[in-house]
Amino acid sequence: MTEQNEIDLVKRHYKDTEKKSFSNLDCCWAILEHKSPDFSQVPNTATTNADSTPTSGGSVQSPRNRPSGCKALKAKQLKTKKTKGEECEFLNLMEKSNQTTANKEGRRAEMEARRVASLERNMANEERRVALEERKTTMKEKEMEARIMQMDLDLVQDPQMKAYYQYDVPIGVQ
């Protein structure tokens, strides 16, 4: 990967993270590009003050830690409140999610019960329809038999038809 490709990659990364173009800083980059950093001007914070008095025993005293200020304390309290608030919000969301899931399960069970009841009604209706069809068929057979029984066979001229009605012989067979 060439140096220019790396620079382009860094510019794209800057644009993605900062949502600003790097073009405003190109002039600064042109100045600083070929200079090495000068660390001699950076103050060393680990050294002790010259005003500090040496302790008896000749050991060097470690630098004192400053107490946290009001802003830091407020920021810490705000962060604690935020995390507690986020925890409460998370717990509320979890509870709502559980209630929603329970409601969905209840509705599913209710829908399943309705579906089963509907299927049972359909089966009962189908059984009634089949029984009705059987009764209709039986009644048609009885009507046909009654018509045959009422028929005056002396009026029938065709001998085959007469034989059919008298002896229940199929037509065309003798």
JSON list of C-alpha atoms in Angstrom, two decimals:
[
{"chain": "A", "resi": 1, "resn": "MET", "atom": "CA", "xyz": [0.00, 0.00, 0.00]},
{"chain": "A", "resi": 2, "resn": "THR", "atom": "CA", "xyz": [1.51, 3.32, -1.00]},
{"chain": "A", "resi": 3, "resn": "GLU", "atom": "CA", "xyz": [1.75, 6.33, 1.23]},
{"chain": "A", "resi": 4, "resn": "GLN", "atom": "CA", "xyz": [-0.89, 8.19, -0.78]},
{"chain": "A", "resi": 5, "resn": "ASN", "atom": "CA", "xyz": [-3.32, 5.26, -0.39]},
{"chain": "A", "resi": 6, "resn": "GLU", "atom": "CA", "xyz": [-2.76, 5.33, 3.37]},
{"chain": "A", "resi": 7, "resn": "ILE", "atom": "CA", "xyz": [-3.42, 9.07, 3.43]},
{"chain": "A", "resi": 8, "resn": "ASP", "atom": "CA", "xyz": [-6.61, 8.61, 1.43]},
{"chain": "A", "resi": 9, "resn": "LEU", "atom": "CA", "xyz": [-7.71, 5.84, 3.79]},
{"chain": "A", "resi": 10, "resn": "VAL", "atom": "CA", "xyz": [-7.10, 8.06, 6.82]},
{"chain": "A", "resi": 11, "resn": "LYS", "atom": "CA", "xyz": [-9.04, 10.92, 5.19]},
{"chain": "A", "resi": 12, "resn": "ARG", "atom": "CA", "xyz": [-12.00, 8.63, 4.51]},
{"chain": "A", "resi": 13, "resn": "HIS", "atom": "CA", "xyz": [-11.88, 7.37, 8.09]},
{"chain": "A", "resi": 14, "resn": "TYR", "atom": "CA", "xyz": [-11.81, 10.97, 9.36]},
{"chain": "A", "resi": 15, "resn": "LYS", "atom": "CA", "xyz": [-14.78, 11.87, 7.18]},
{"chain": "A", "resi": 16, "resn": "ASP", "atom": "CA", "xyz": [-16.75, 8.82, 8.39]},
{"chain": "A", "resi": 17, "resn": "THR", "atom": "CA", "xyz": [-16.07, 9.44, 12.07]},
{"chain": "A", "resi": 18, "resn": "GLU", "atom": "CA", "xyz": [-16.19, 13.24, 12.22]},
{"chain": "A", "resi": 19, "resn": "LYS", "atom": "CA", "xyz": [-18.75, 13.80, 9.46]},
{"chain": "A", "resi": 20, "resn": "LYS", "atom": "CA", "xyz": [-16.49, 16.57, 8.13]},
{"chain": "A", "resi": 21, "resn": "SER", "atom": "CA", "xyz": [-14.18, 16.80, 5.17]},
{"chain": "A", "resi": 22, "resn": "PHE", "atom": "CA", "xyz": [-10.41, 16.74, 5.76]},
{"chain": "A", "resi": 23, "resn": "SER", "atom": "CA", "xyz": [-9.85, 19.26, 2.94]},
{"chain": "A", "resi": 24, "resn": "ASN", "atom": "CA", "xyz": [-9.76, 22.17, 5.41]},
{"chain": "A", "resi": 25, "resn": "LEU", "atom": "CA", "xyz": [-6.77, 20.57, 7.12]},
{"chain": "A", "resi": 26, "resn": "ASP", "atom": "CA", "xyz": [-4.76, 19.76, 3.97]},
{"chain": "A", "resi": 27, "resn": "CYS", "atom": "CA", "xyz": [-2.66, 22.92, 4.32]},
{"chain": "A", "resi": 28, "resn": "CYS", "atom": "CA", "xyz": [-1.69, 21.92, 7.88]},
{"chain": "A", "resi": 29, "resn": "TRP", "atom": "CA", "xyz": [-0.89, 18.42, 6.72]},
{"chain": "A", "resi": 30, "resn": "ALA", "atom": "CA", "xyz": [1.37, 19.79, 3.97]},
{"chain": "A", "resi": 31, "resn": "ILE", "atom": "CA", "xyz": [3.41, 21.67, 6.59]},
{"chain": "A", "resi": 32, "resn": "LEU", "atom": "CA", "xyz": [3.62, 18.83, 9.13]},
{"chain": "A", "resi": 33, "resn": "GLU", "atom": "CA", "xyz": [3.97, 15.94, 6.70]},
{"chain": "A", "resi": 34, "resn": "HIS", "atom": "CA", "xyz": [7.78, 15.87, 6.46]},
{"chain": "A", "resi": 35, "resn": "LYS", "atom": "CA", "xyz": [8.64, 17.19, 9.93]},
{"chain": "A", "resi": 36, "resn": "SER", "atom": "CA", "xyz": [9.49, 14.80, 12.74]},
{"chain": "A", "resi": 37, "resn": "PRO", "atom": "CA", "xyz": [7.82, 15.44, 16.08]},
{"chain": "A", "resi": 38, "resn": "ASP", "atom": "CA", "xyz": [9.90, 17.37, 18.62]},
{"chain": "A", "resi": 39, "resn": "PHE", "atom": "CA", "xyz": [9.34, 15.78, 22.02]},
{"chain": "A", "resi": 40, "resn": "SER", "atom": "CA", "xyz": [11.83, 18.02, 23.80]},
{"chain": "A", "resi": 41, "resn": "GLN", "atom": "CA", "xyz": [9.21, 20.75, 24.17]},
{"chain": "A", "resi": 42, "resn": "VAL", "atom": "CA", "xyz": [6.68, 18.48, 25.92]},
{"chain": "A", "resi": 43, "resn": "PRO", "atom": "CA", "xyz": [6.78, 19.11, 29.69]},
{"chain": "A", "resi": 44, "resn": "ASN", "atom": "CA", "xyz": [7.47, 16.11, 31.90]},
{"chain": "A", "resi": 45, "resn": "THR", "atom": "CA", "xyz": [4.63, 15.88, 34.40]},
{"chain": "A", "resi": 46, "resn": "ALA", "atom": "CA", "xyz": [6.19, 13.03, 36.35]},
{"chain": "A", "resi": 47, "resn": "THR", "atom": "CA", "xyz": [8.89, 15.26, 37.93]},
{"chain": "A", "resi": 48, "resn": "THR", "atom": "CA", "xyz": [8.34, 16.85, 41.30]},
{"chain": "A", "resi": 49, "resn": "ASN", "atom": "CA", "xyz": [8.23, 20.55, 41.97]},
{"chain": "A", "resi": 50, "resn": "ALA", "atom": "CA", "xyz": [11.43, 22.32, 42.94]},
{"chain": "A", "resi": 51, "resn": "ASP", "atom": "CA", "xyz": [9.53, 24.01, 45.76]},
{"chain": "A", "resi": 52, "resn": "SER", "atom": "CA", "xyz": [8.86, 20.74, 47.55]},
{"chain": "A", "resi": 53, "resn": "THR", "atom": "CA", "xyz": [10.96, 20.13, 50.62]},
{"chain": "A", "resi": 54, "resn": "PRO", "atom": "CA", "xyz": [12.93, 16.93, 50.88]},
{"chain": "A", "resi": 55, "resn": "THR", "atom": "CA", "xyz": [11.82, 14.60, 53.64]},
{"chain": "A", "resi": 56, "resn": "SER", "atom": "CA", "xyz": [14.08, 13.40, 56.36]},
{"chain": "A", "resi": 57, "resn": "GLY", "atom": "CA", "xyz": [15.66, 10.26, 55.05]},
{"chain": "A", "resi": 58, "resn": "GLY", "atom": "CA", "xyz": [16.53, 11.71, 51.71]},
{"chain": "A", "resi": 59, "resn": "SER", "atom": "CA", "xyz": [13.84, 9.95, 49.71]},
{"chain": "A", "resi": 60, "resn": "VAL", "atom": "CA", "xyz": [12.00, 11.79, 46.96]},
{"chain": "A", "resi": 61, "resn": "GLN", "atom": "CA", "xyz": [8.35, 12.37, 47.60]},
{"chain": "A", "resi": 62, "resn": "SER", "atom": "CA", "xyz": [5.85, 11.17, 44.97]},
{"chain": "A", "resi": 63, "resn": "PRO", "atom": "CA", "xyz": [3.69, 13.82, 43.33]},
{"chain": "A", "resi": 64, "resn": "ARG", "atom": "CA", "xyz": [0.49, 14.61, 45.17]},
{"chain": "A", "resi": 65, "resn": "ASN", "atom": "CA", "xyz": [-2.83, 13.55, 43.69]},
{"chain": "A", "resi": 66, "resn": "ARG", "atom": "CA", "xyz": [-5.27, 16.38, 43.32]},
{"chain": "A", "resi": 67, "resn": "PRO", "atom": "CA", "xyz": [-8.76, 15.84, 44.69]},
{"chain": "A", "resi": 68, "resn": "SER", "atom": "CA", "xyz": [-11.42, 15.54, 42.06]},
{"chain": "A", "resi": 69, "resn": "GLY", "atom": "CA", "xyz": [-13.16, 18.80, 41.30]},
{"chain": "A", "resi": 70, "resn": "CYS", "atom": "CA", "xyz": [-16.82, 19.69, 41.27]},
{"chain": "A", "resi": 71, "resn": "LYS", "atom": "CA", "xyz": [-17.17, 19.10, 37.55]},
{"chain": "A", "resi": 72, "resn": "ALA", "atom": "CA", "xyz": [-15.64, 15.63, 37.79]},
{"chain": "A", "resi": 73, "resn": "LEU", "atom": "CA", "xyz": [-17.84, 14.80, 40.77]},
{"chain": "A", "resi": 74, "resn": "LYS", "atom": "CA", "xyz": [-20.97, 15.98, 38.95]},
{"chain": "A", "resi": 75, "resn": "ALA", "atom": "CA", "xyz": [-19.97, 14.04, 35.83]},
{"chain": "A", "resi": 76, "resn": "LYS", "atom": "CA", "xyz": [-19.48, 10.91, 37.93]},
{"chain": "A", "resi": 77, "resn": "GLN", "atom": "CA", "xyz": [-22.88, 11.37, 39.62]},
{"chain": "A", "resi": 78, "resn": "LEU", "atom": "CA", "xyz": [-24.54, 11.99, 36.26]},
{"chain": "A", "resi": 79, "resn": "LYS", "atom": "CA", "xyz": [-22.93, 8.85, 34.86]},
{"chain": "A", "resi": 80, "resn": "THR", "atom": "CA", "xyz": [-24.17, 6.84, 37.86]},
{"chain": "A", "resi": 81, "resn": "LYS", "atom": "CA", "xyz": [-27.69, 8.24, 37.41]},
{"chain": "A", "resi": 82, "resn": "LYS", "atom": "CA", "xyz": [-27.57, 7.46, 33.70]},
{"chain": "A", "resi": 83, "resn": "THR", "atom": "CA", "xyz": [-26.55, 3.86, 34.29]},
{"chain": "A", "resi": 84, "resn": "LYS", "atom": "CA", "xyz": [-29.24, 3.45, 36.94]},
{"chain": "A", "resi": 85, "resn": "GLY", "atom": "CA", "xyz": [-31.77, 5.06, 34.61]},
{"chain": "A", "resi": 86, "resn": "GLU", "atom": "CA", "xyz": [-30.62, 2.85, 31.75]},
{"chain": "A", "resi": 87, "resn": "GLU", "atom": "CA", "xyz": [-30.91, -0.22, 33.99]},
{"chain": "A", "resi": 88, "resn": "CYS", "atom": "CA", "xyz": [-34.45, 0.79, 34.99]},
{"chain": "A", "resi": 89, "resn": "GLU", "atom": "CA", "xyz": [-35.31, 1.49, 31.37]},
{"chain": "A", "resi": 90, "resn": "PHE", "atom": "CA", "xyz": [-33.85, -1.87, 30.35]},
{"chain": "A", "resi": 91, "resn": "LEU", "atom": "CA", "xyz": [-35.84, -3.64, 33.07]},
{"chain": "A", "resi": 92, "resn": "ASN", "atom": "CA", "xyz": [-39.01, -1.84, 31.97]},
{"chain": "A", "resi": 93, "resn": "LEU", "atom": "CA", "xyz": [-38.40, -2.83, 28.37]},
{"chain": "A", "resi": 94, "resn": "MET", "atom": "CA", "xyz": [-37.80, -6.44, 29.41]},
{"chain": "A", "resi": 95, "resn": "GLU", "atom": "CA", "xyz": [-41.02, -6.43, 31.44]},
{"chain": "A", "resi": 96, "resn": "LYS", "atom": "CA", "xyz": [-42.97, -4.98, 28.51]},
{"chain": "A", "resi": 97, "resn": "SER", "atom": "CA", "xyz": [-41.41, -7.57, 26.22]},
{"chain": "A", "resi": 98, "resn": "ASN", "atom": "CA", "xyz": [-42.42, -10.37, 28.59]},
{"chain": "A", "resi": 99, "resn": "GLN", "atom": "CA", "xyz": [-45.96, -9.00, 28.82]},
{"chain": "A", "resi": 100, "resn": "THR", "atom": "CA", "xyz": [-46.16, -8.72, 25.05]},
{"chain": "A", "resi": 101, "resn": "THR", "atom": "CA", "xyz": [-44.94, -12.29, 24.69]},
{"chain": "A", "resi": 102, "resn": "ALA", "atom": "CA", "xyz": [-47.48, -13.49, 27.26]},
{"chain": "A", "resi": 103, "resn": "ASN", "atom": "CA", "xyz": [-50.25, -11.60, 25.46]},
{"chain": "A", "resi": 104, "resn": "LYS", "atom": "CA", "xyz": [-49.23, -13.12, 22.15]},
{"chain": "A", "resi": 105, "resn": "GLU", "atom": "CA", "xyz": [-49.21, -16.60, 23.64]},
{"chain": "A", "resi": 106, "resn": "GLY", "atom": "CA", "xyz": [-52.66, -16.01, 25.14]},
{"chain": "A", "resi": 107, "resn": "ARG", "atom": "CA", "xyz": [-53.98, -14.81, 21.79]},
{"chain": "A", "resi": 108, "resn": "ARG", "atom": "CA", "xyz": [-52.43, -17.80, 20.04]},
{"chain": "A", "resi": 109, "resn": "ALA", "atom": "CA", "xyz": [-54.06, -20.19, 22.50]},
{"chain": "A", "resi": 110, "resn": "GLU", "atom": "CA", "xyz": [-57.40, -18.43, 22.06]},
{"chain": "A", "resi": 111, "resn": "MET", "atom": "CA", "xyz": [-57.10, -18.56, 18.26]},
{"chain": "A", "resi": 112, "resn": "GLU", "atom": "CA", "xyz": [-56.20, -22.25, 18.42]},
{"chain": "A", "resi": 113, "resn": "ALA", "atom": "CA", "xyz": [-59.25, -22.93, 20.62]},
{"chain": "A", "resi": 114, "resn": "ARG", "atom": "CA", "xyz": [-61.46, -21.07, 18.14]},
{"chain": "A", "resi": 115, "resn": "ARG", "atom": "CA", "xyz": [-59.97, -23.01, 15.25]},
{"chain": "A", "resi": 116, "resn": "VAL", "atom": "CA", "xyz": [-60.57, -26.35, 17.00]},
{"chain": "A", "resi": 117, "resn": "ALA", "atom": "CA", "xyz": [-64.17, -25.36, 17.82]},
{"chain": "A", "resi": 118, "resn": "SER", "atom": "CA", "xyz": [-64.72, -24.32, 14.19]},
{"chain": "A", "resi": 119, "resn": "LEU", "atom": "CA", "xyz": [-63.32, -27.64, 12.94]},
{"chain": "A", "resi": 120, "resn": "GLU", "atom": "CA", "xyz": [-65.60, -29.53, 15.34]},
{"chain": "A", "resi": 121, "resn": "ARG", "atom": "CA", "xyz": [-68.63, -27.56, 14.10]},
{"chain": "A", "resi": 122, "resn": "ASN", "atom": "CA", "xyz": [-67.65, -28.27, 10.50]},
{"chain": "A", "resi": 123, "resn": "MET", "atom": "CA", "xyz": [-67.31, -31.99, 11.26]},
{"chain": "A", "resi": 124, "resn": "ALA", "atom": "CA", "xyz": [-70.74, -32.05, 12.94]},
{"chain": "A", "resi": 125, "resn": "ASN", "atom": "CA", "xyz": [-72.27, -30.22, 9.96]},
{"chain": "A", "resi": 126, "resn": "GLU", "atom": "CA", "xyz": [-70.63, -32.67, 7.56]},
{"chain": "A", "resi": 127, "resn": "GLU", "atom": "CA", "xyz": [-72.00, -35.63, 9.54]},
{"chain": "A", "resi": 128, "resn": "ARG", "atom": "CA", "xyz": [-75.50, -34.10, 9.45]},
{"chain": "A", "resi": 129, "resn": "ARG", "atom": "CA", "xyz": [-75.19, -33.51, 5.71]},
{"chain": "A", "resi": 130, "resn": "VAL", "atom": "CA", "xyz": [-74.14, -37.13, 5.10]},
{"chain": "A", "resi": 131, "resn": "ALA", "atom": "CA", "xyz": [-77.04, -38.41, 7.25]},
{"chain": "A", "resi": 132, "resn": "LEU", "atom": "CA", "xyz": [-79.46, -36.16, 5.33]},
{"chain": "A", "resi": 133, "resn": "GLU", "atom": "CA", "xyz": [-78.14, -37.47, 1.99]},
{"chain": "A", "resi": 134, "resn": "GLU", "atom": "CA", "xyz": [-78.63, -41.04, 3.20]},
{"chain": "A", "resi": 135, "resn": "ARG", "atom": "CA", "xyz": [-82.22, -40.26, 4.24]},
{"chain": "A", "resi": 136, "resn": "LYS", "atom": "CA", "xyz": [-82.91, -38.65, 0.86]},
{"chain": "A", "resi": 137, "resn": "THR", "atom": "CA", "xyz": [-81.55, -41.70, -0.93]},
{"chain": "A", "resi": 138, "resn": "THR", "atom": "CA", "xyz": [-83.63, -44.02, 1.25]},
{"chain": "A", "resi": 139, "resn": "MET", "atom": "CA", "xyz": [-86.78, -41.95, 0.61]},
{"chain": "A", "resi": 140, "resn": "LYS", "atom": "CA", "xyz": [-86.18, -41.99, -3.16]},
{"chain": "A", "resi": 141, "resn": "GLU", "atom": "CA", "xyz": [-85.81, -45.76, -3.07]},
{"chain": "A", "resi": 142, "resn": "LYS", "atom": "CA", "xyz": [-89.04, -46.09, -1.07]},
{"chain": "A", "resi": 143, "resn": "GLU", "atom": "CA", "xyz": [-90.89, -43.78, -3.48]},
{"chain": "A", "resi": 144, "resn": "MET", "atom": "CA", "xyz": [-89.66, -45.83, -6.41]},
{"chain": "A", "resi": 145, "resn": "GLU", "atom": "CA", "xyz": [-90.77, -49.05, -4.75]},
{"chain": "A", "resi": 146, "resn": "ALA", "atom": "CA", "xyz": [-94.16, -47.53, -3.92]},
{"chain": "A", "resi": 147, "resn": "ARG", "atom": "CA", "xyz": [-94.59, -46.41, -7.55]},
{"chain": "A", "resi": 148, "resn": "ILE", "atom": "CA", "xyz": [-93.71, -49.87, -8.76]},
{"chain": "A", "resi": 149, "resn": "MET", "atom": "CA", "xyz": [-96.09, -51.44, -6.24]},
{"chain": "A", "resi": 150, "resn": "GLN", "atom": "CA", "xyz": [-98.92, -49.19, -7.38]},
{"chain": "A", "resi": 151, "resn": "MET", "atom": "CA", "xyz": [-98.32, -49.91, -11.05]},
{"chain": "A", "resi": 152, "resn": "ASP", "atom": "CA", "xyz": [-100.99, -51.99, -12.78]},
{"chain": "A", "resi": 153, "resn": "LEU", "atom": "CA", "xyz": [-99.02, -54.71, -14.54]},
{"chain": "A", "resi": 154, "resn": "ASP", "atom": "CA", "xyz": [-101.97, -55.65, -16.75]},
{"chain": "A", "resi": 155, "resn": "LEU", "atom": "CA", "xyz": [-101.54, -52.38, -18.63]},
{"chain": "A", "resi": 156, "resn": "VAL", "atom": "CA", "xyz": [-97.86, -53.05, -19.43]},
{"chain": "A", "resi": 157, "resn": "GLN", "atom": "CA", "xyz": [-97.70, -54.44, -23.00]},
{"chain": "A", "resi": 158, "resn": "ASP", "atom": "CA", "xyz": [-94.02, -55.24, -23.26]},
{"chain": "A", "resi": 159, "resn": "PRO", "atom": "CA", "xyz": [-93.32, -58.74, -21.87]},
{"chain": "A", "resi": 160, "resn": "GLN", "atom": "CA", "xyz": [-89.78, -57.85, -20.83]},
{"chain": "A", "resi": 161, "resn": "MET", "atom": "CA", "xyz": [-90.96, -54.86, -18.82]},
{"chain": "A", "resi": 162, "resn": "LYS", "atom": "CA", "xyz": [-93.67, -56.97, -17.27]},
{"chain": "A", "resi": 163, "resn": "ALA", "atom": "CA", "xyz": [-91.07, -59.57, -16.26]},
{"chain": "A", "resi": 164, "resn": "TYR", "atom": "CA", "xyz": [-88.84, -56.85, -14.89]},
{"chain": "A", "resi": 165, "resn": "TYR", "atom": "CA", "xyz": [-91.53, -55.44, -12.63]},
{"chain": "A", "resi": 166, "resn": "GLN", "atom": "CA", "xyz": [-92.87, -58.83, -11.54]},
{"chain": "A", "resi": 167, "resn": "TYR", "atom": "CA", "xyz": [-89.68, -60.72, -10.83]},
{"chain": "A", "resi": 168, "resn": "ASP", "atom": "CA", "xyz": [-87.06, -58.02, -10.65]},
{"chain": "A", "resi": 169, "resn": "VAL", "atom": "CA", "xyz": [-85.18, -59.46, -13.63]},
{"chain": "A", "resi": 170, "resn": "PRO", "atom": "CA", "xyz": [-82.77, -57.19, -15.50]},
{"chain": "A", "resi": 171, "resn": "ILE", "atom": "CA", "xyz": [-83.98, -56.01, -18.91]},
{"chain": "A", "resi": 172, "resn": "GLY", "atom": "CA", "xyz": [-82.48, -57.86, -21.83]},
{"chain": "A", "resi": 173, "resn": "VAL", "atom": "CA", "xyz": [-81.63, -61.02, -19.86]},
{"chain": "A", "resi": 174, "resn": "GLN", "atom": "CA", "xyz": [-83.83, -64.16, -20.36]}
]
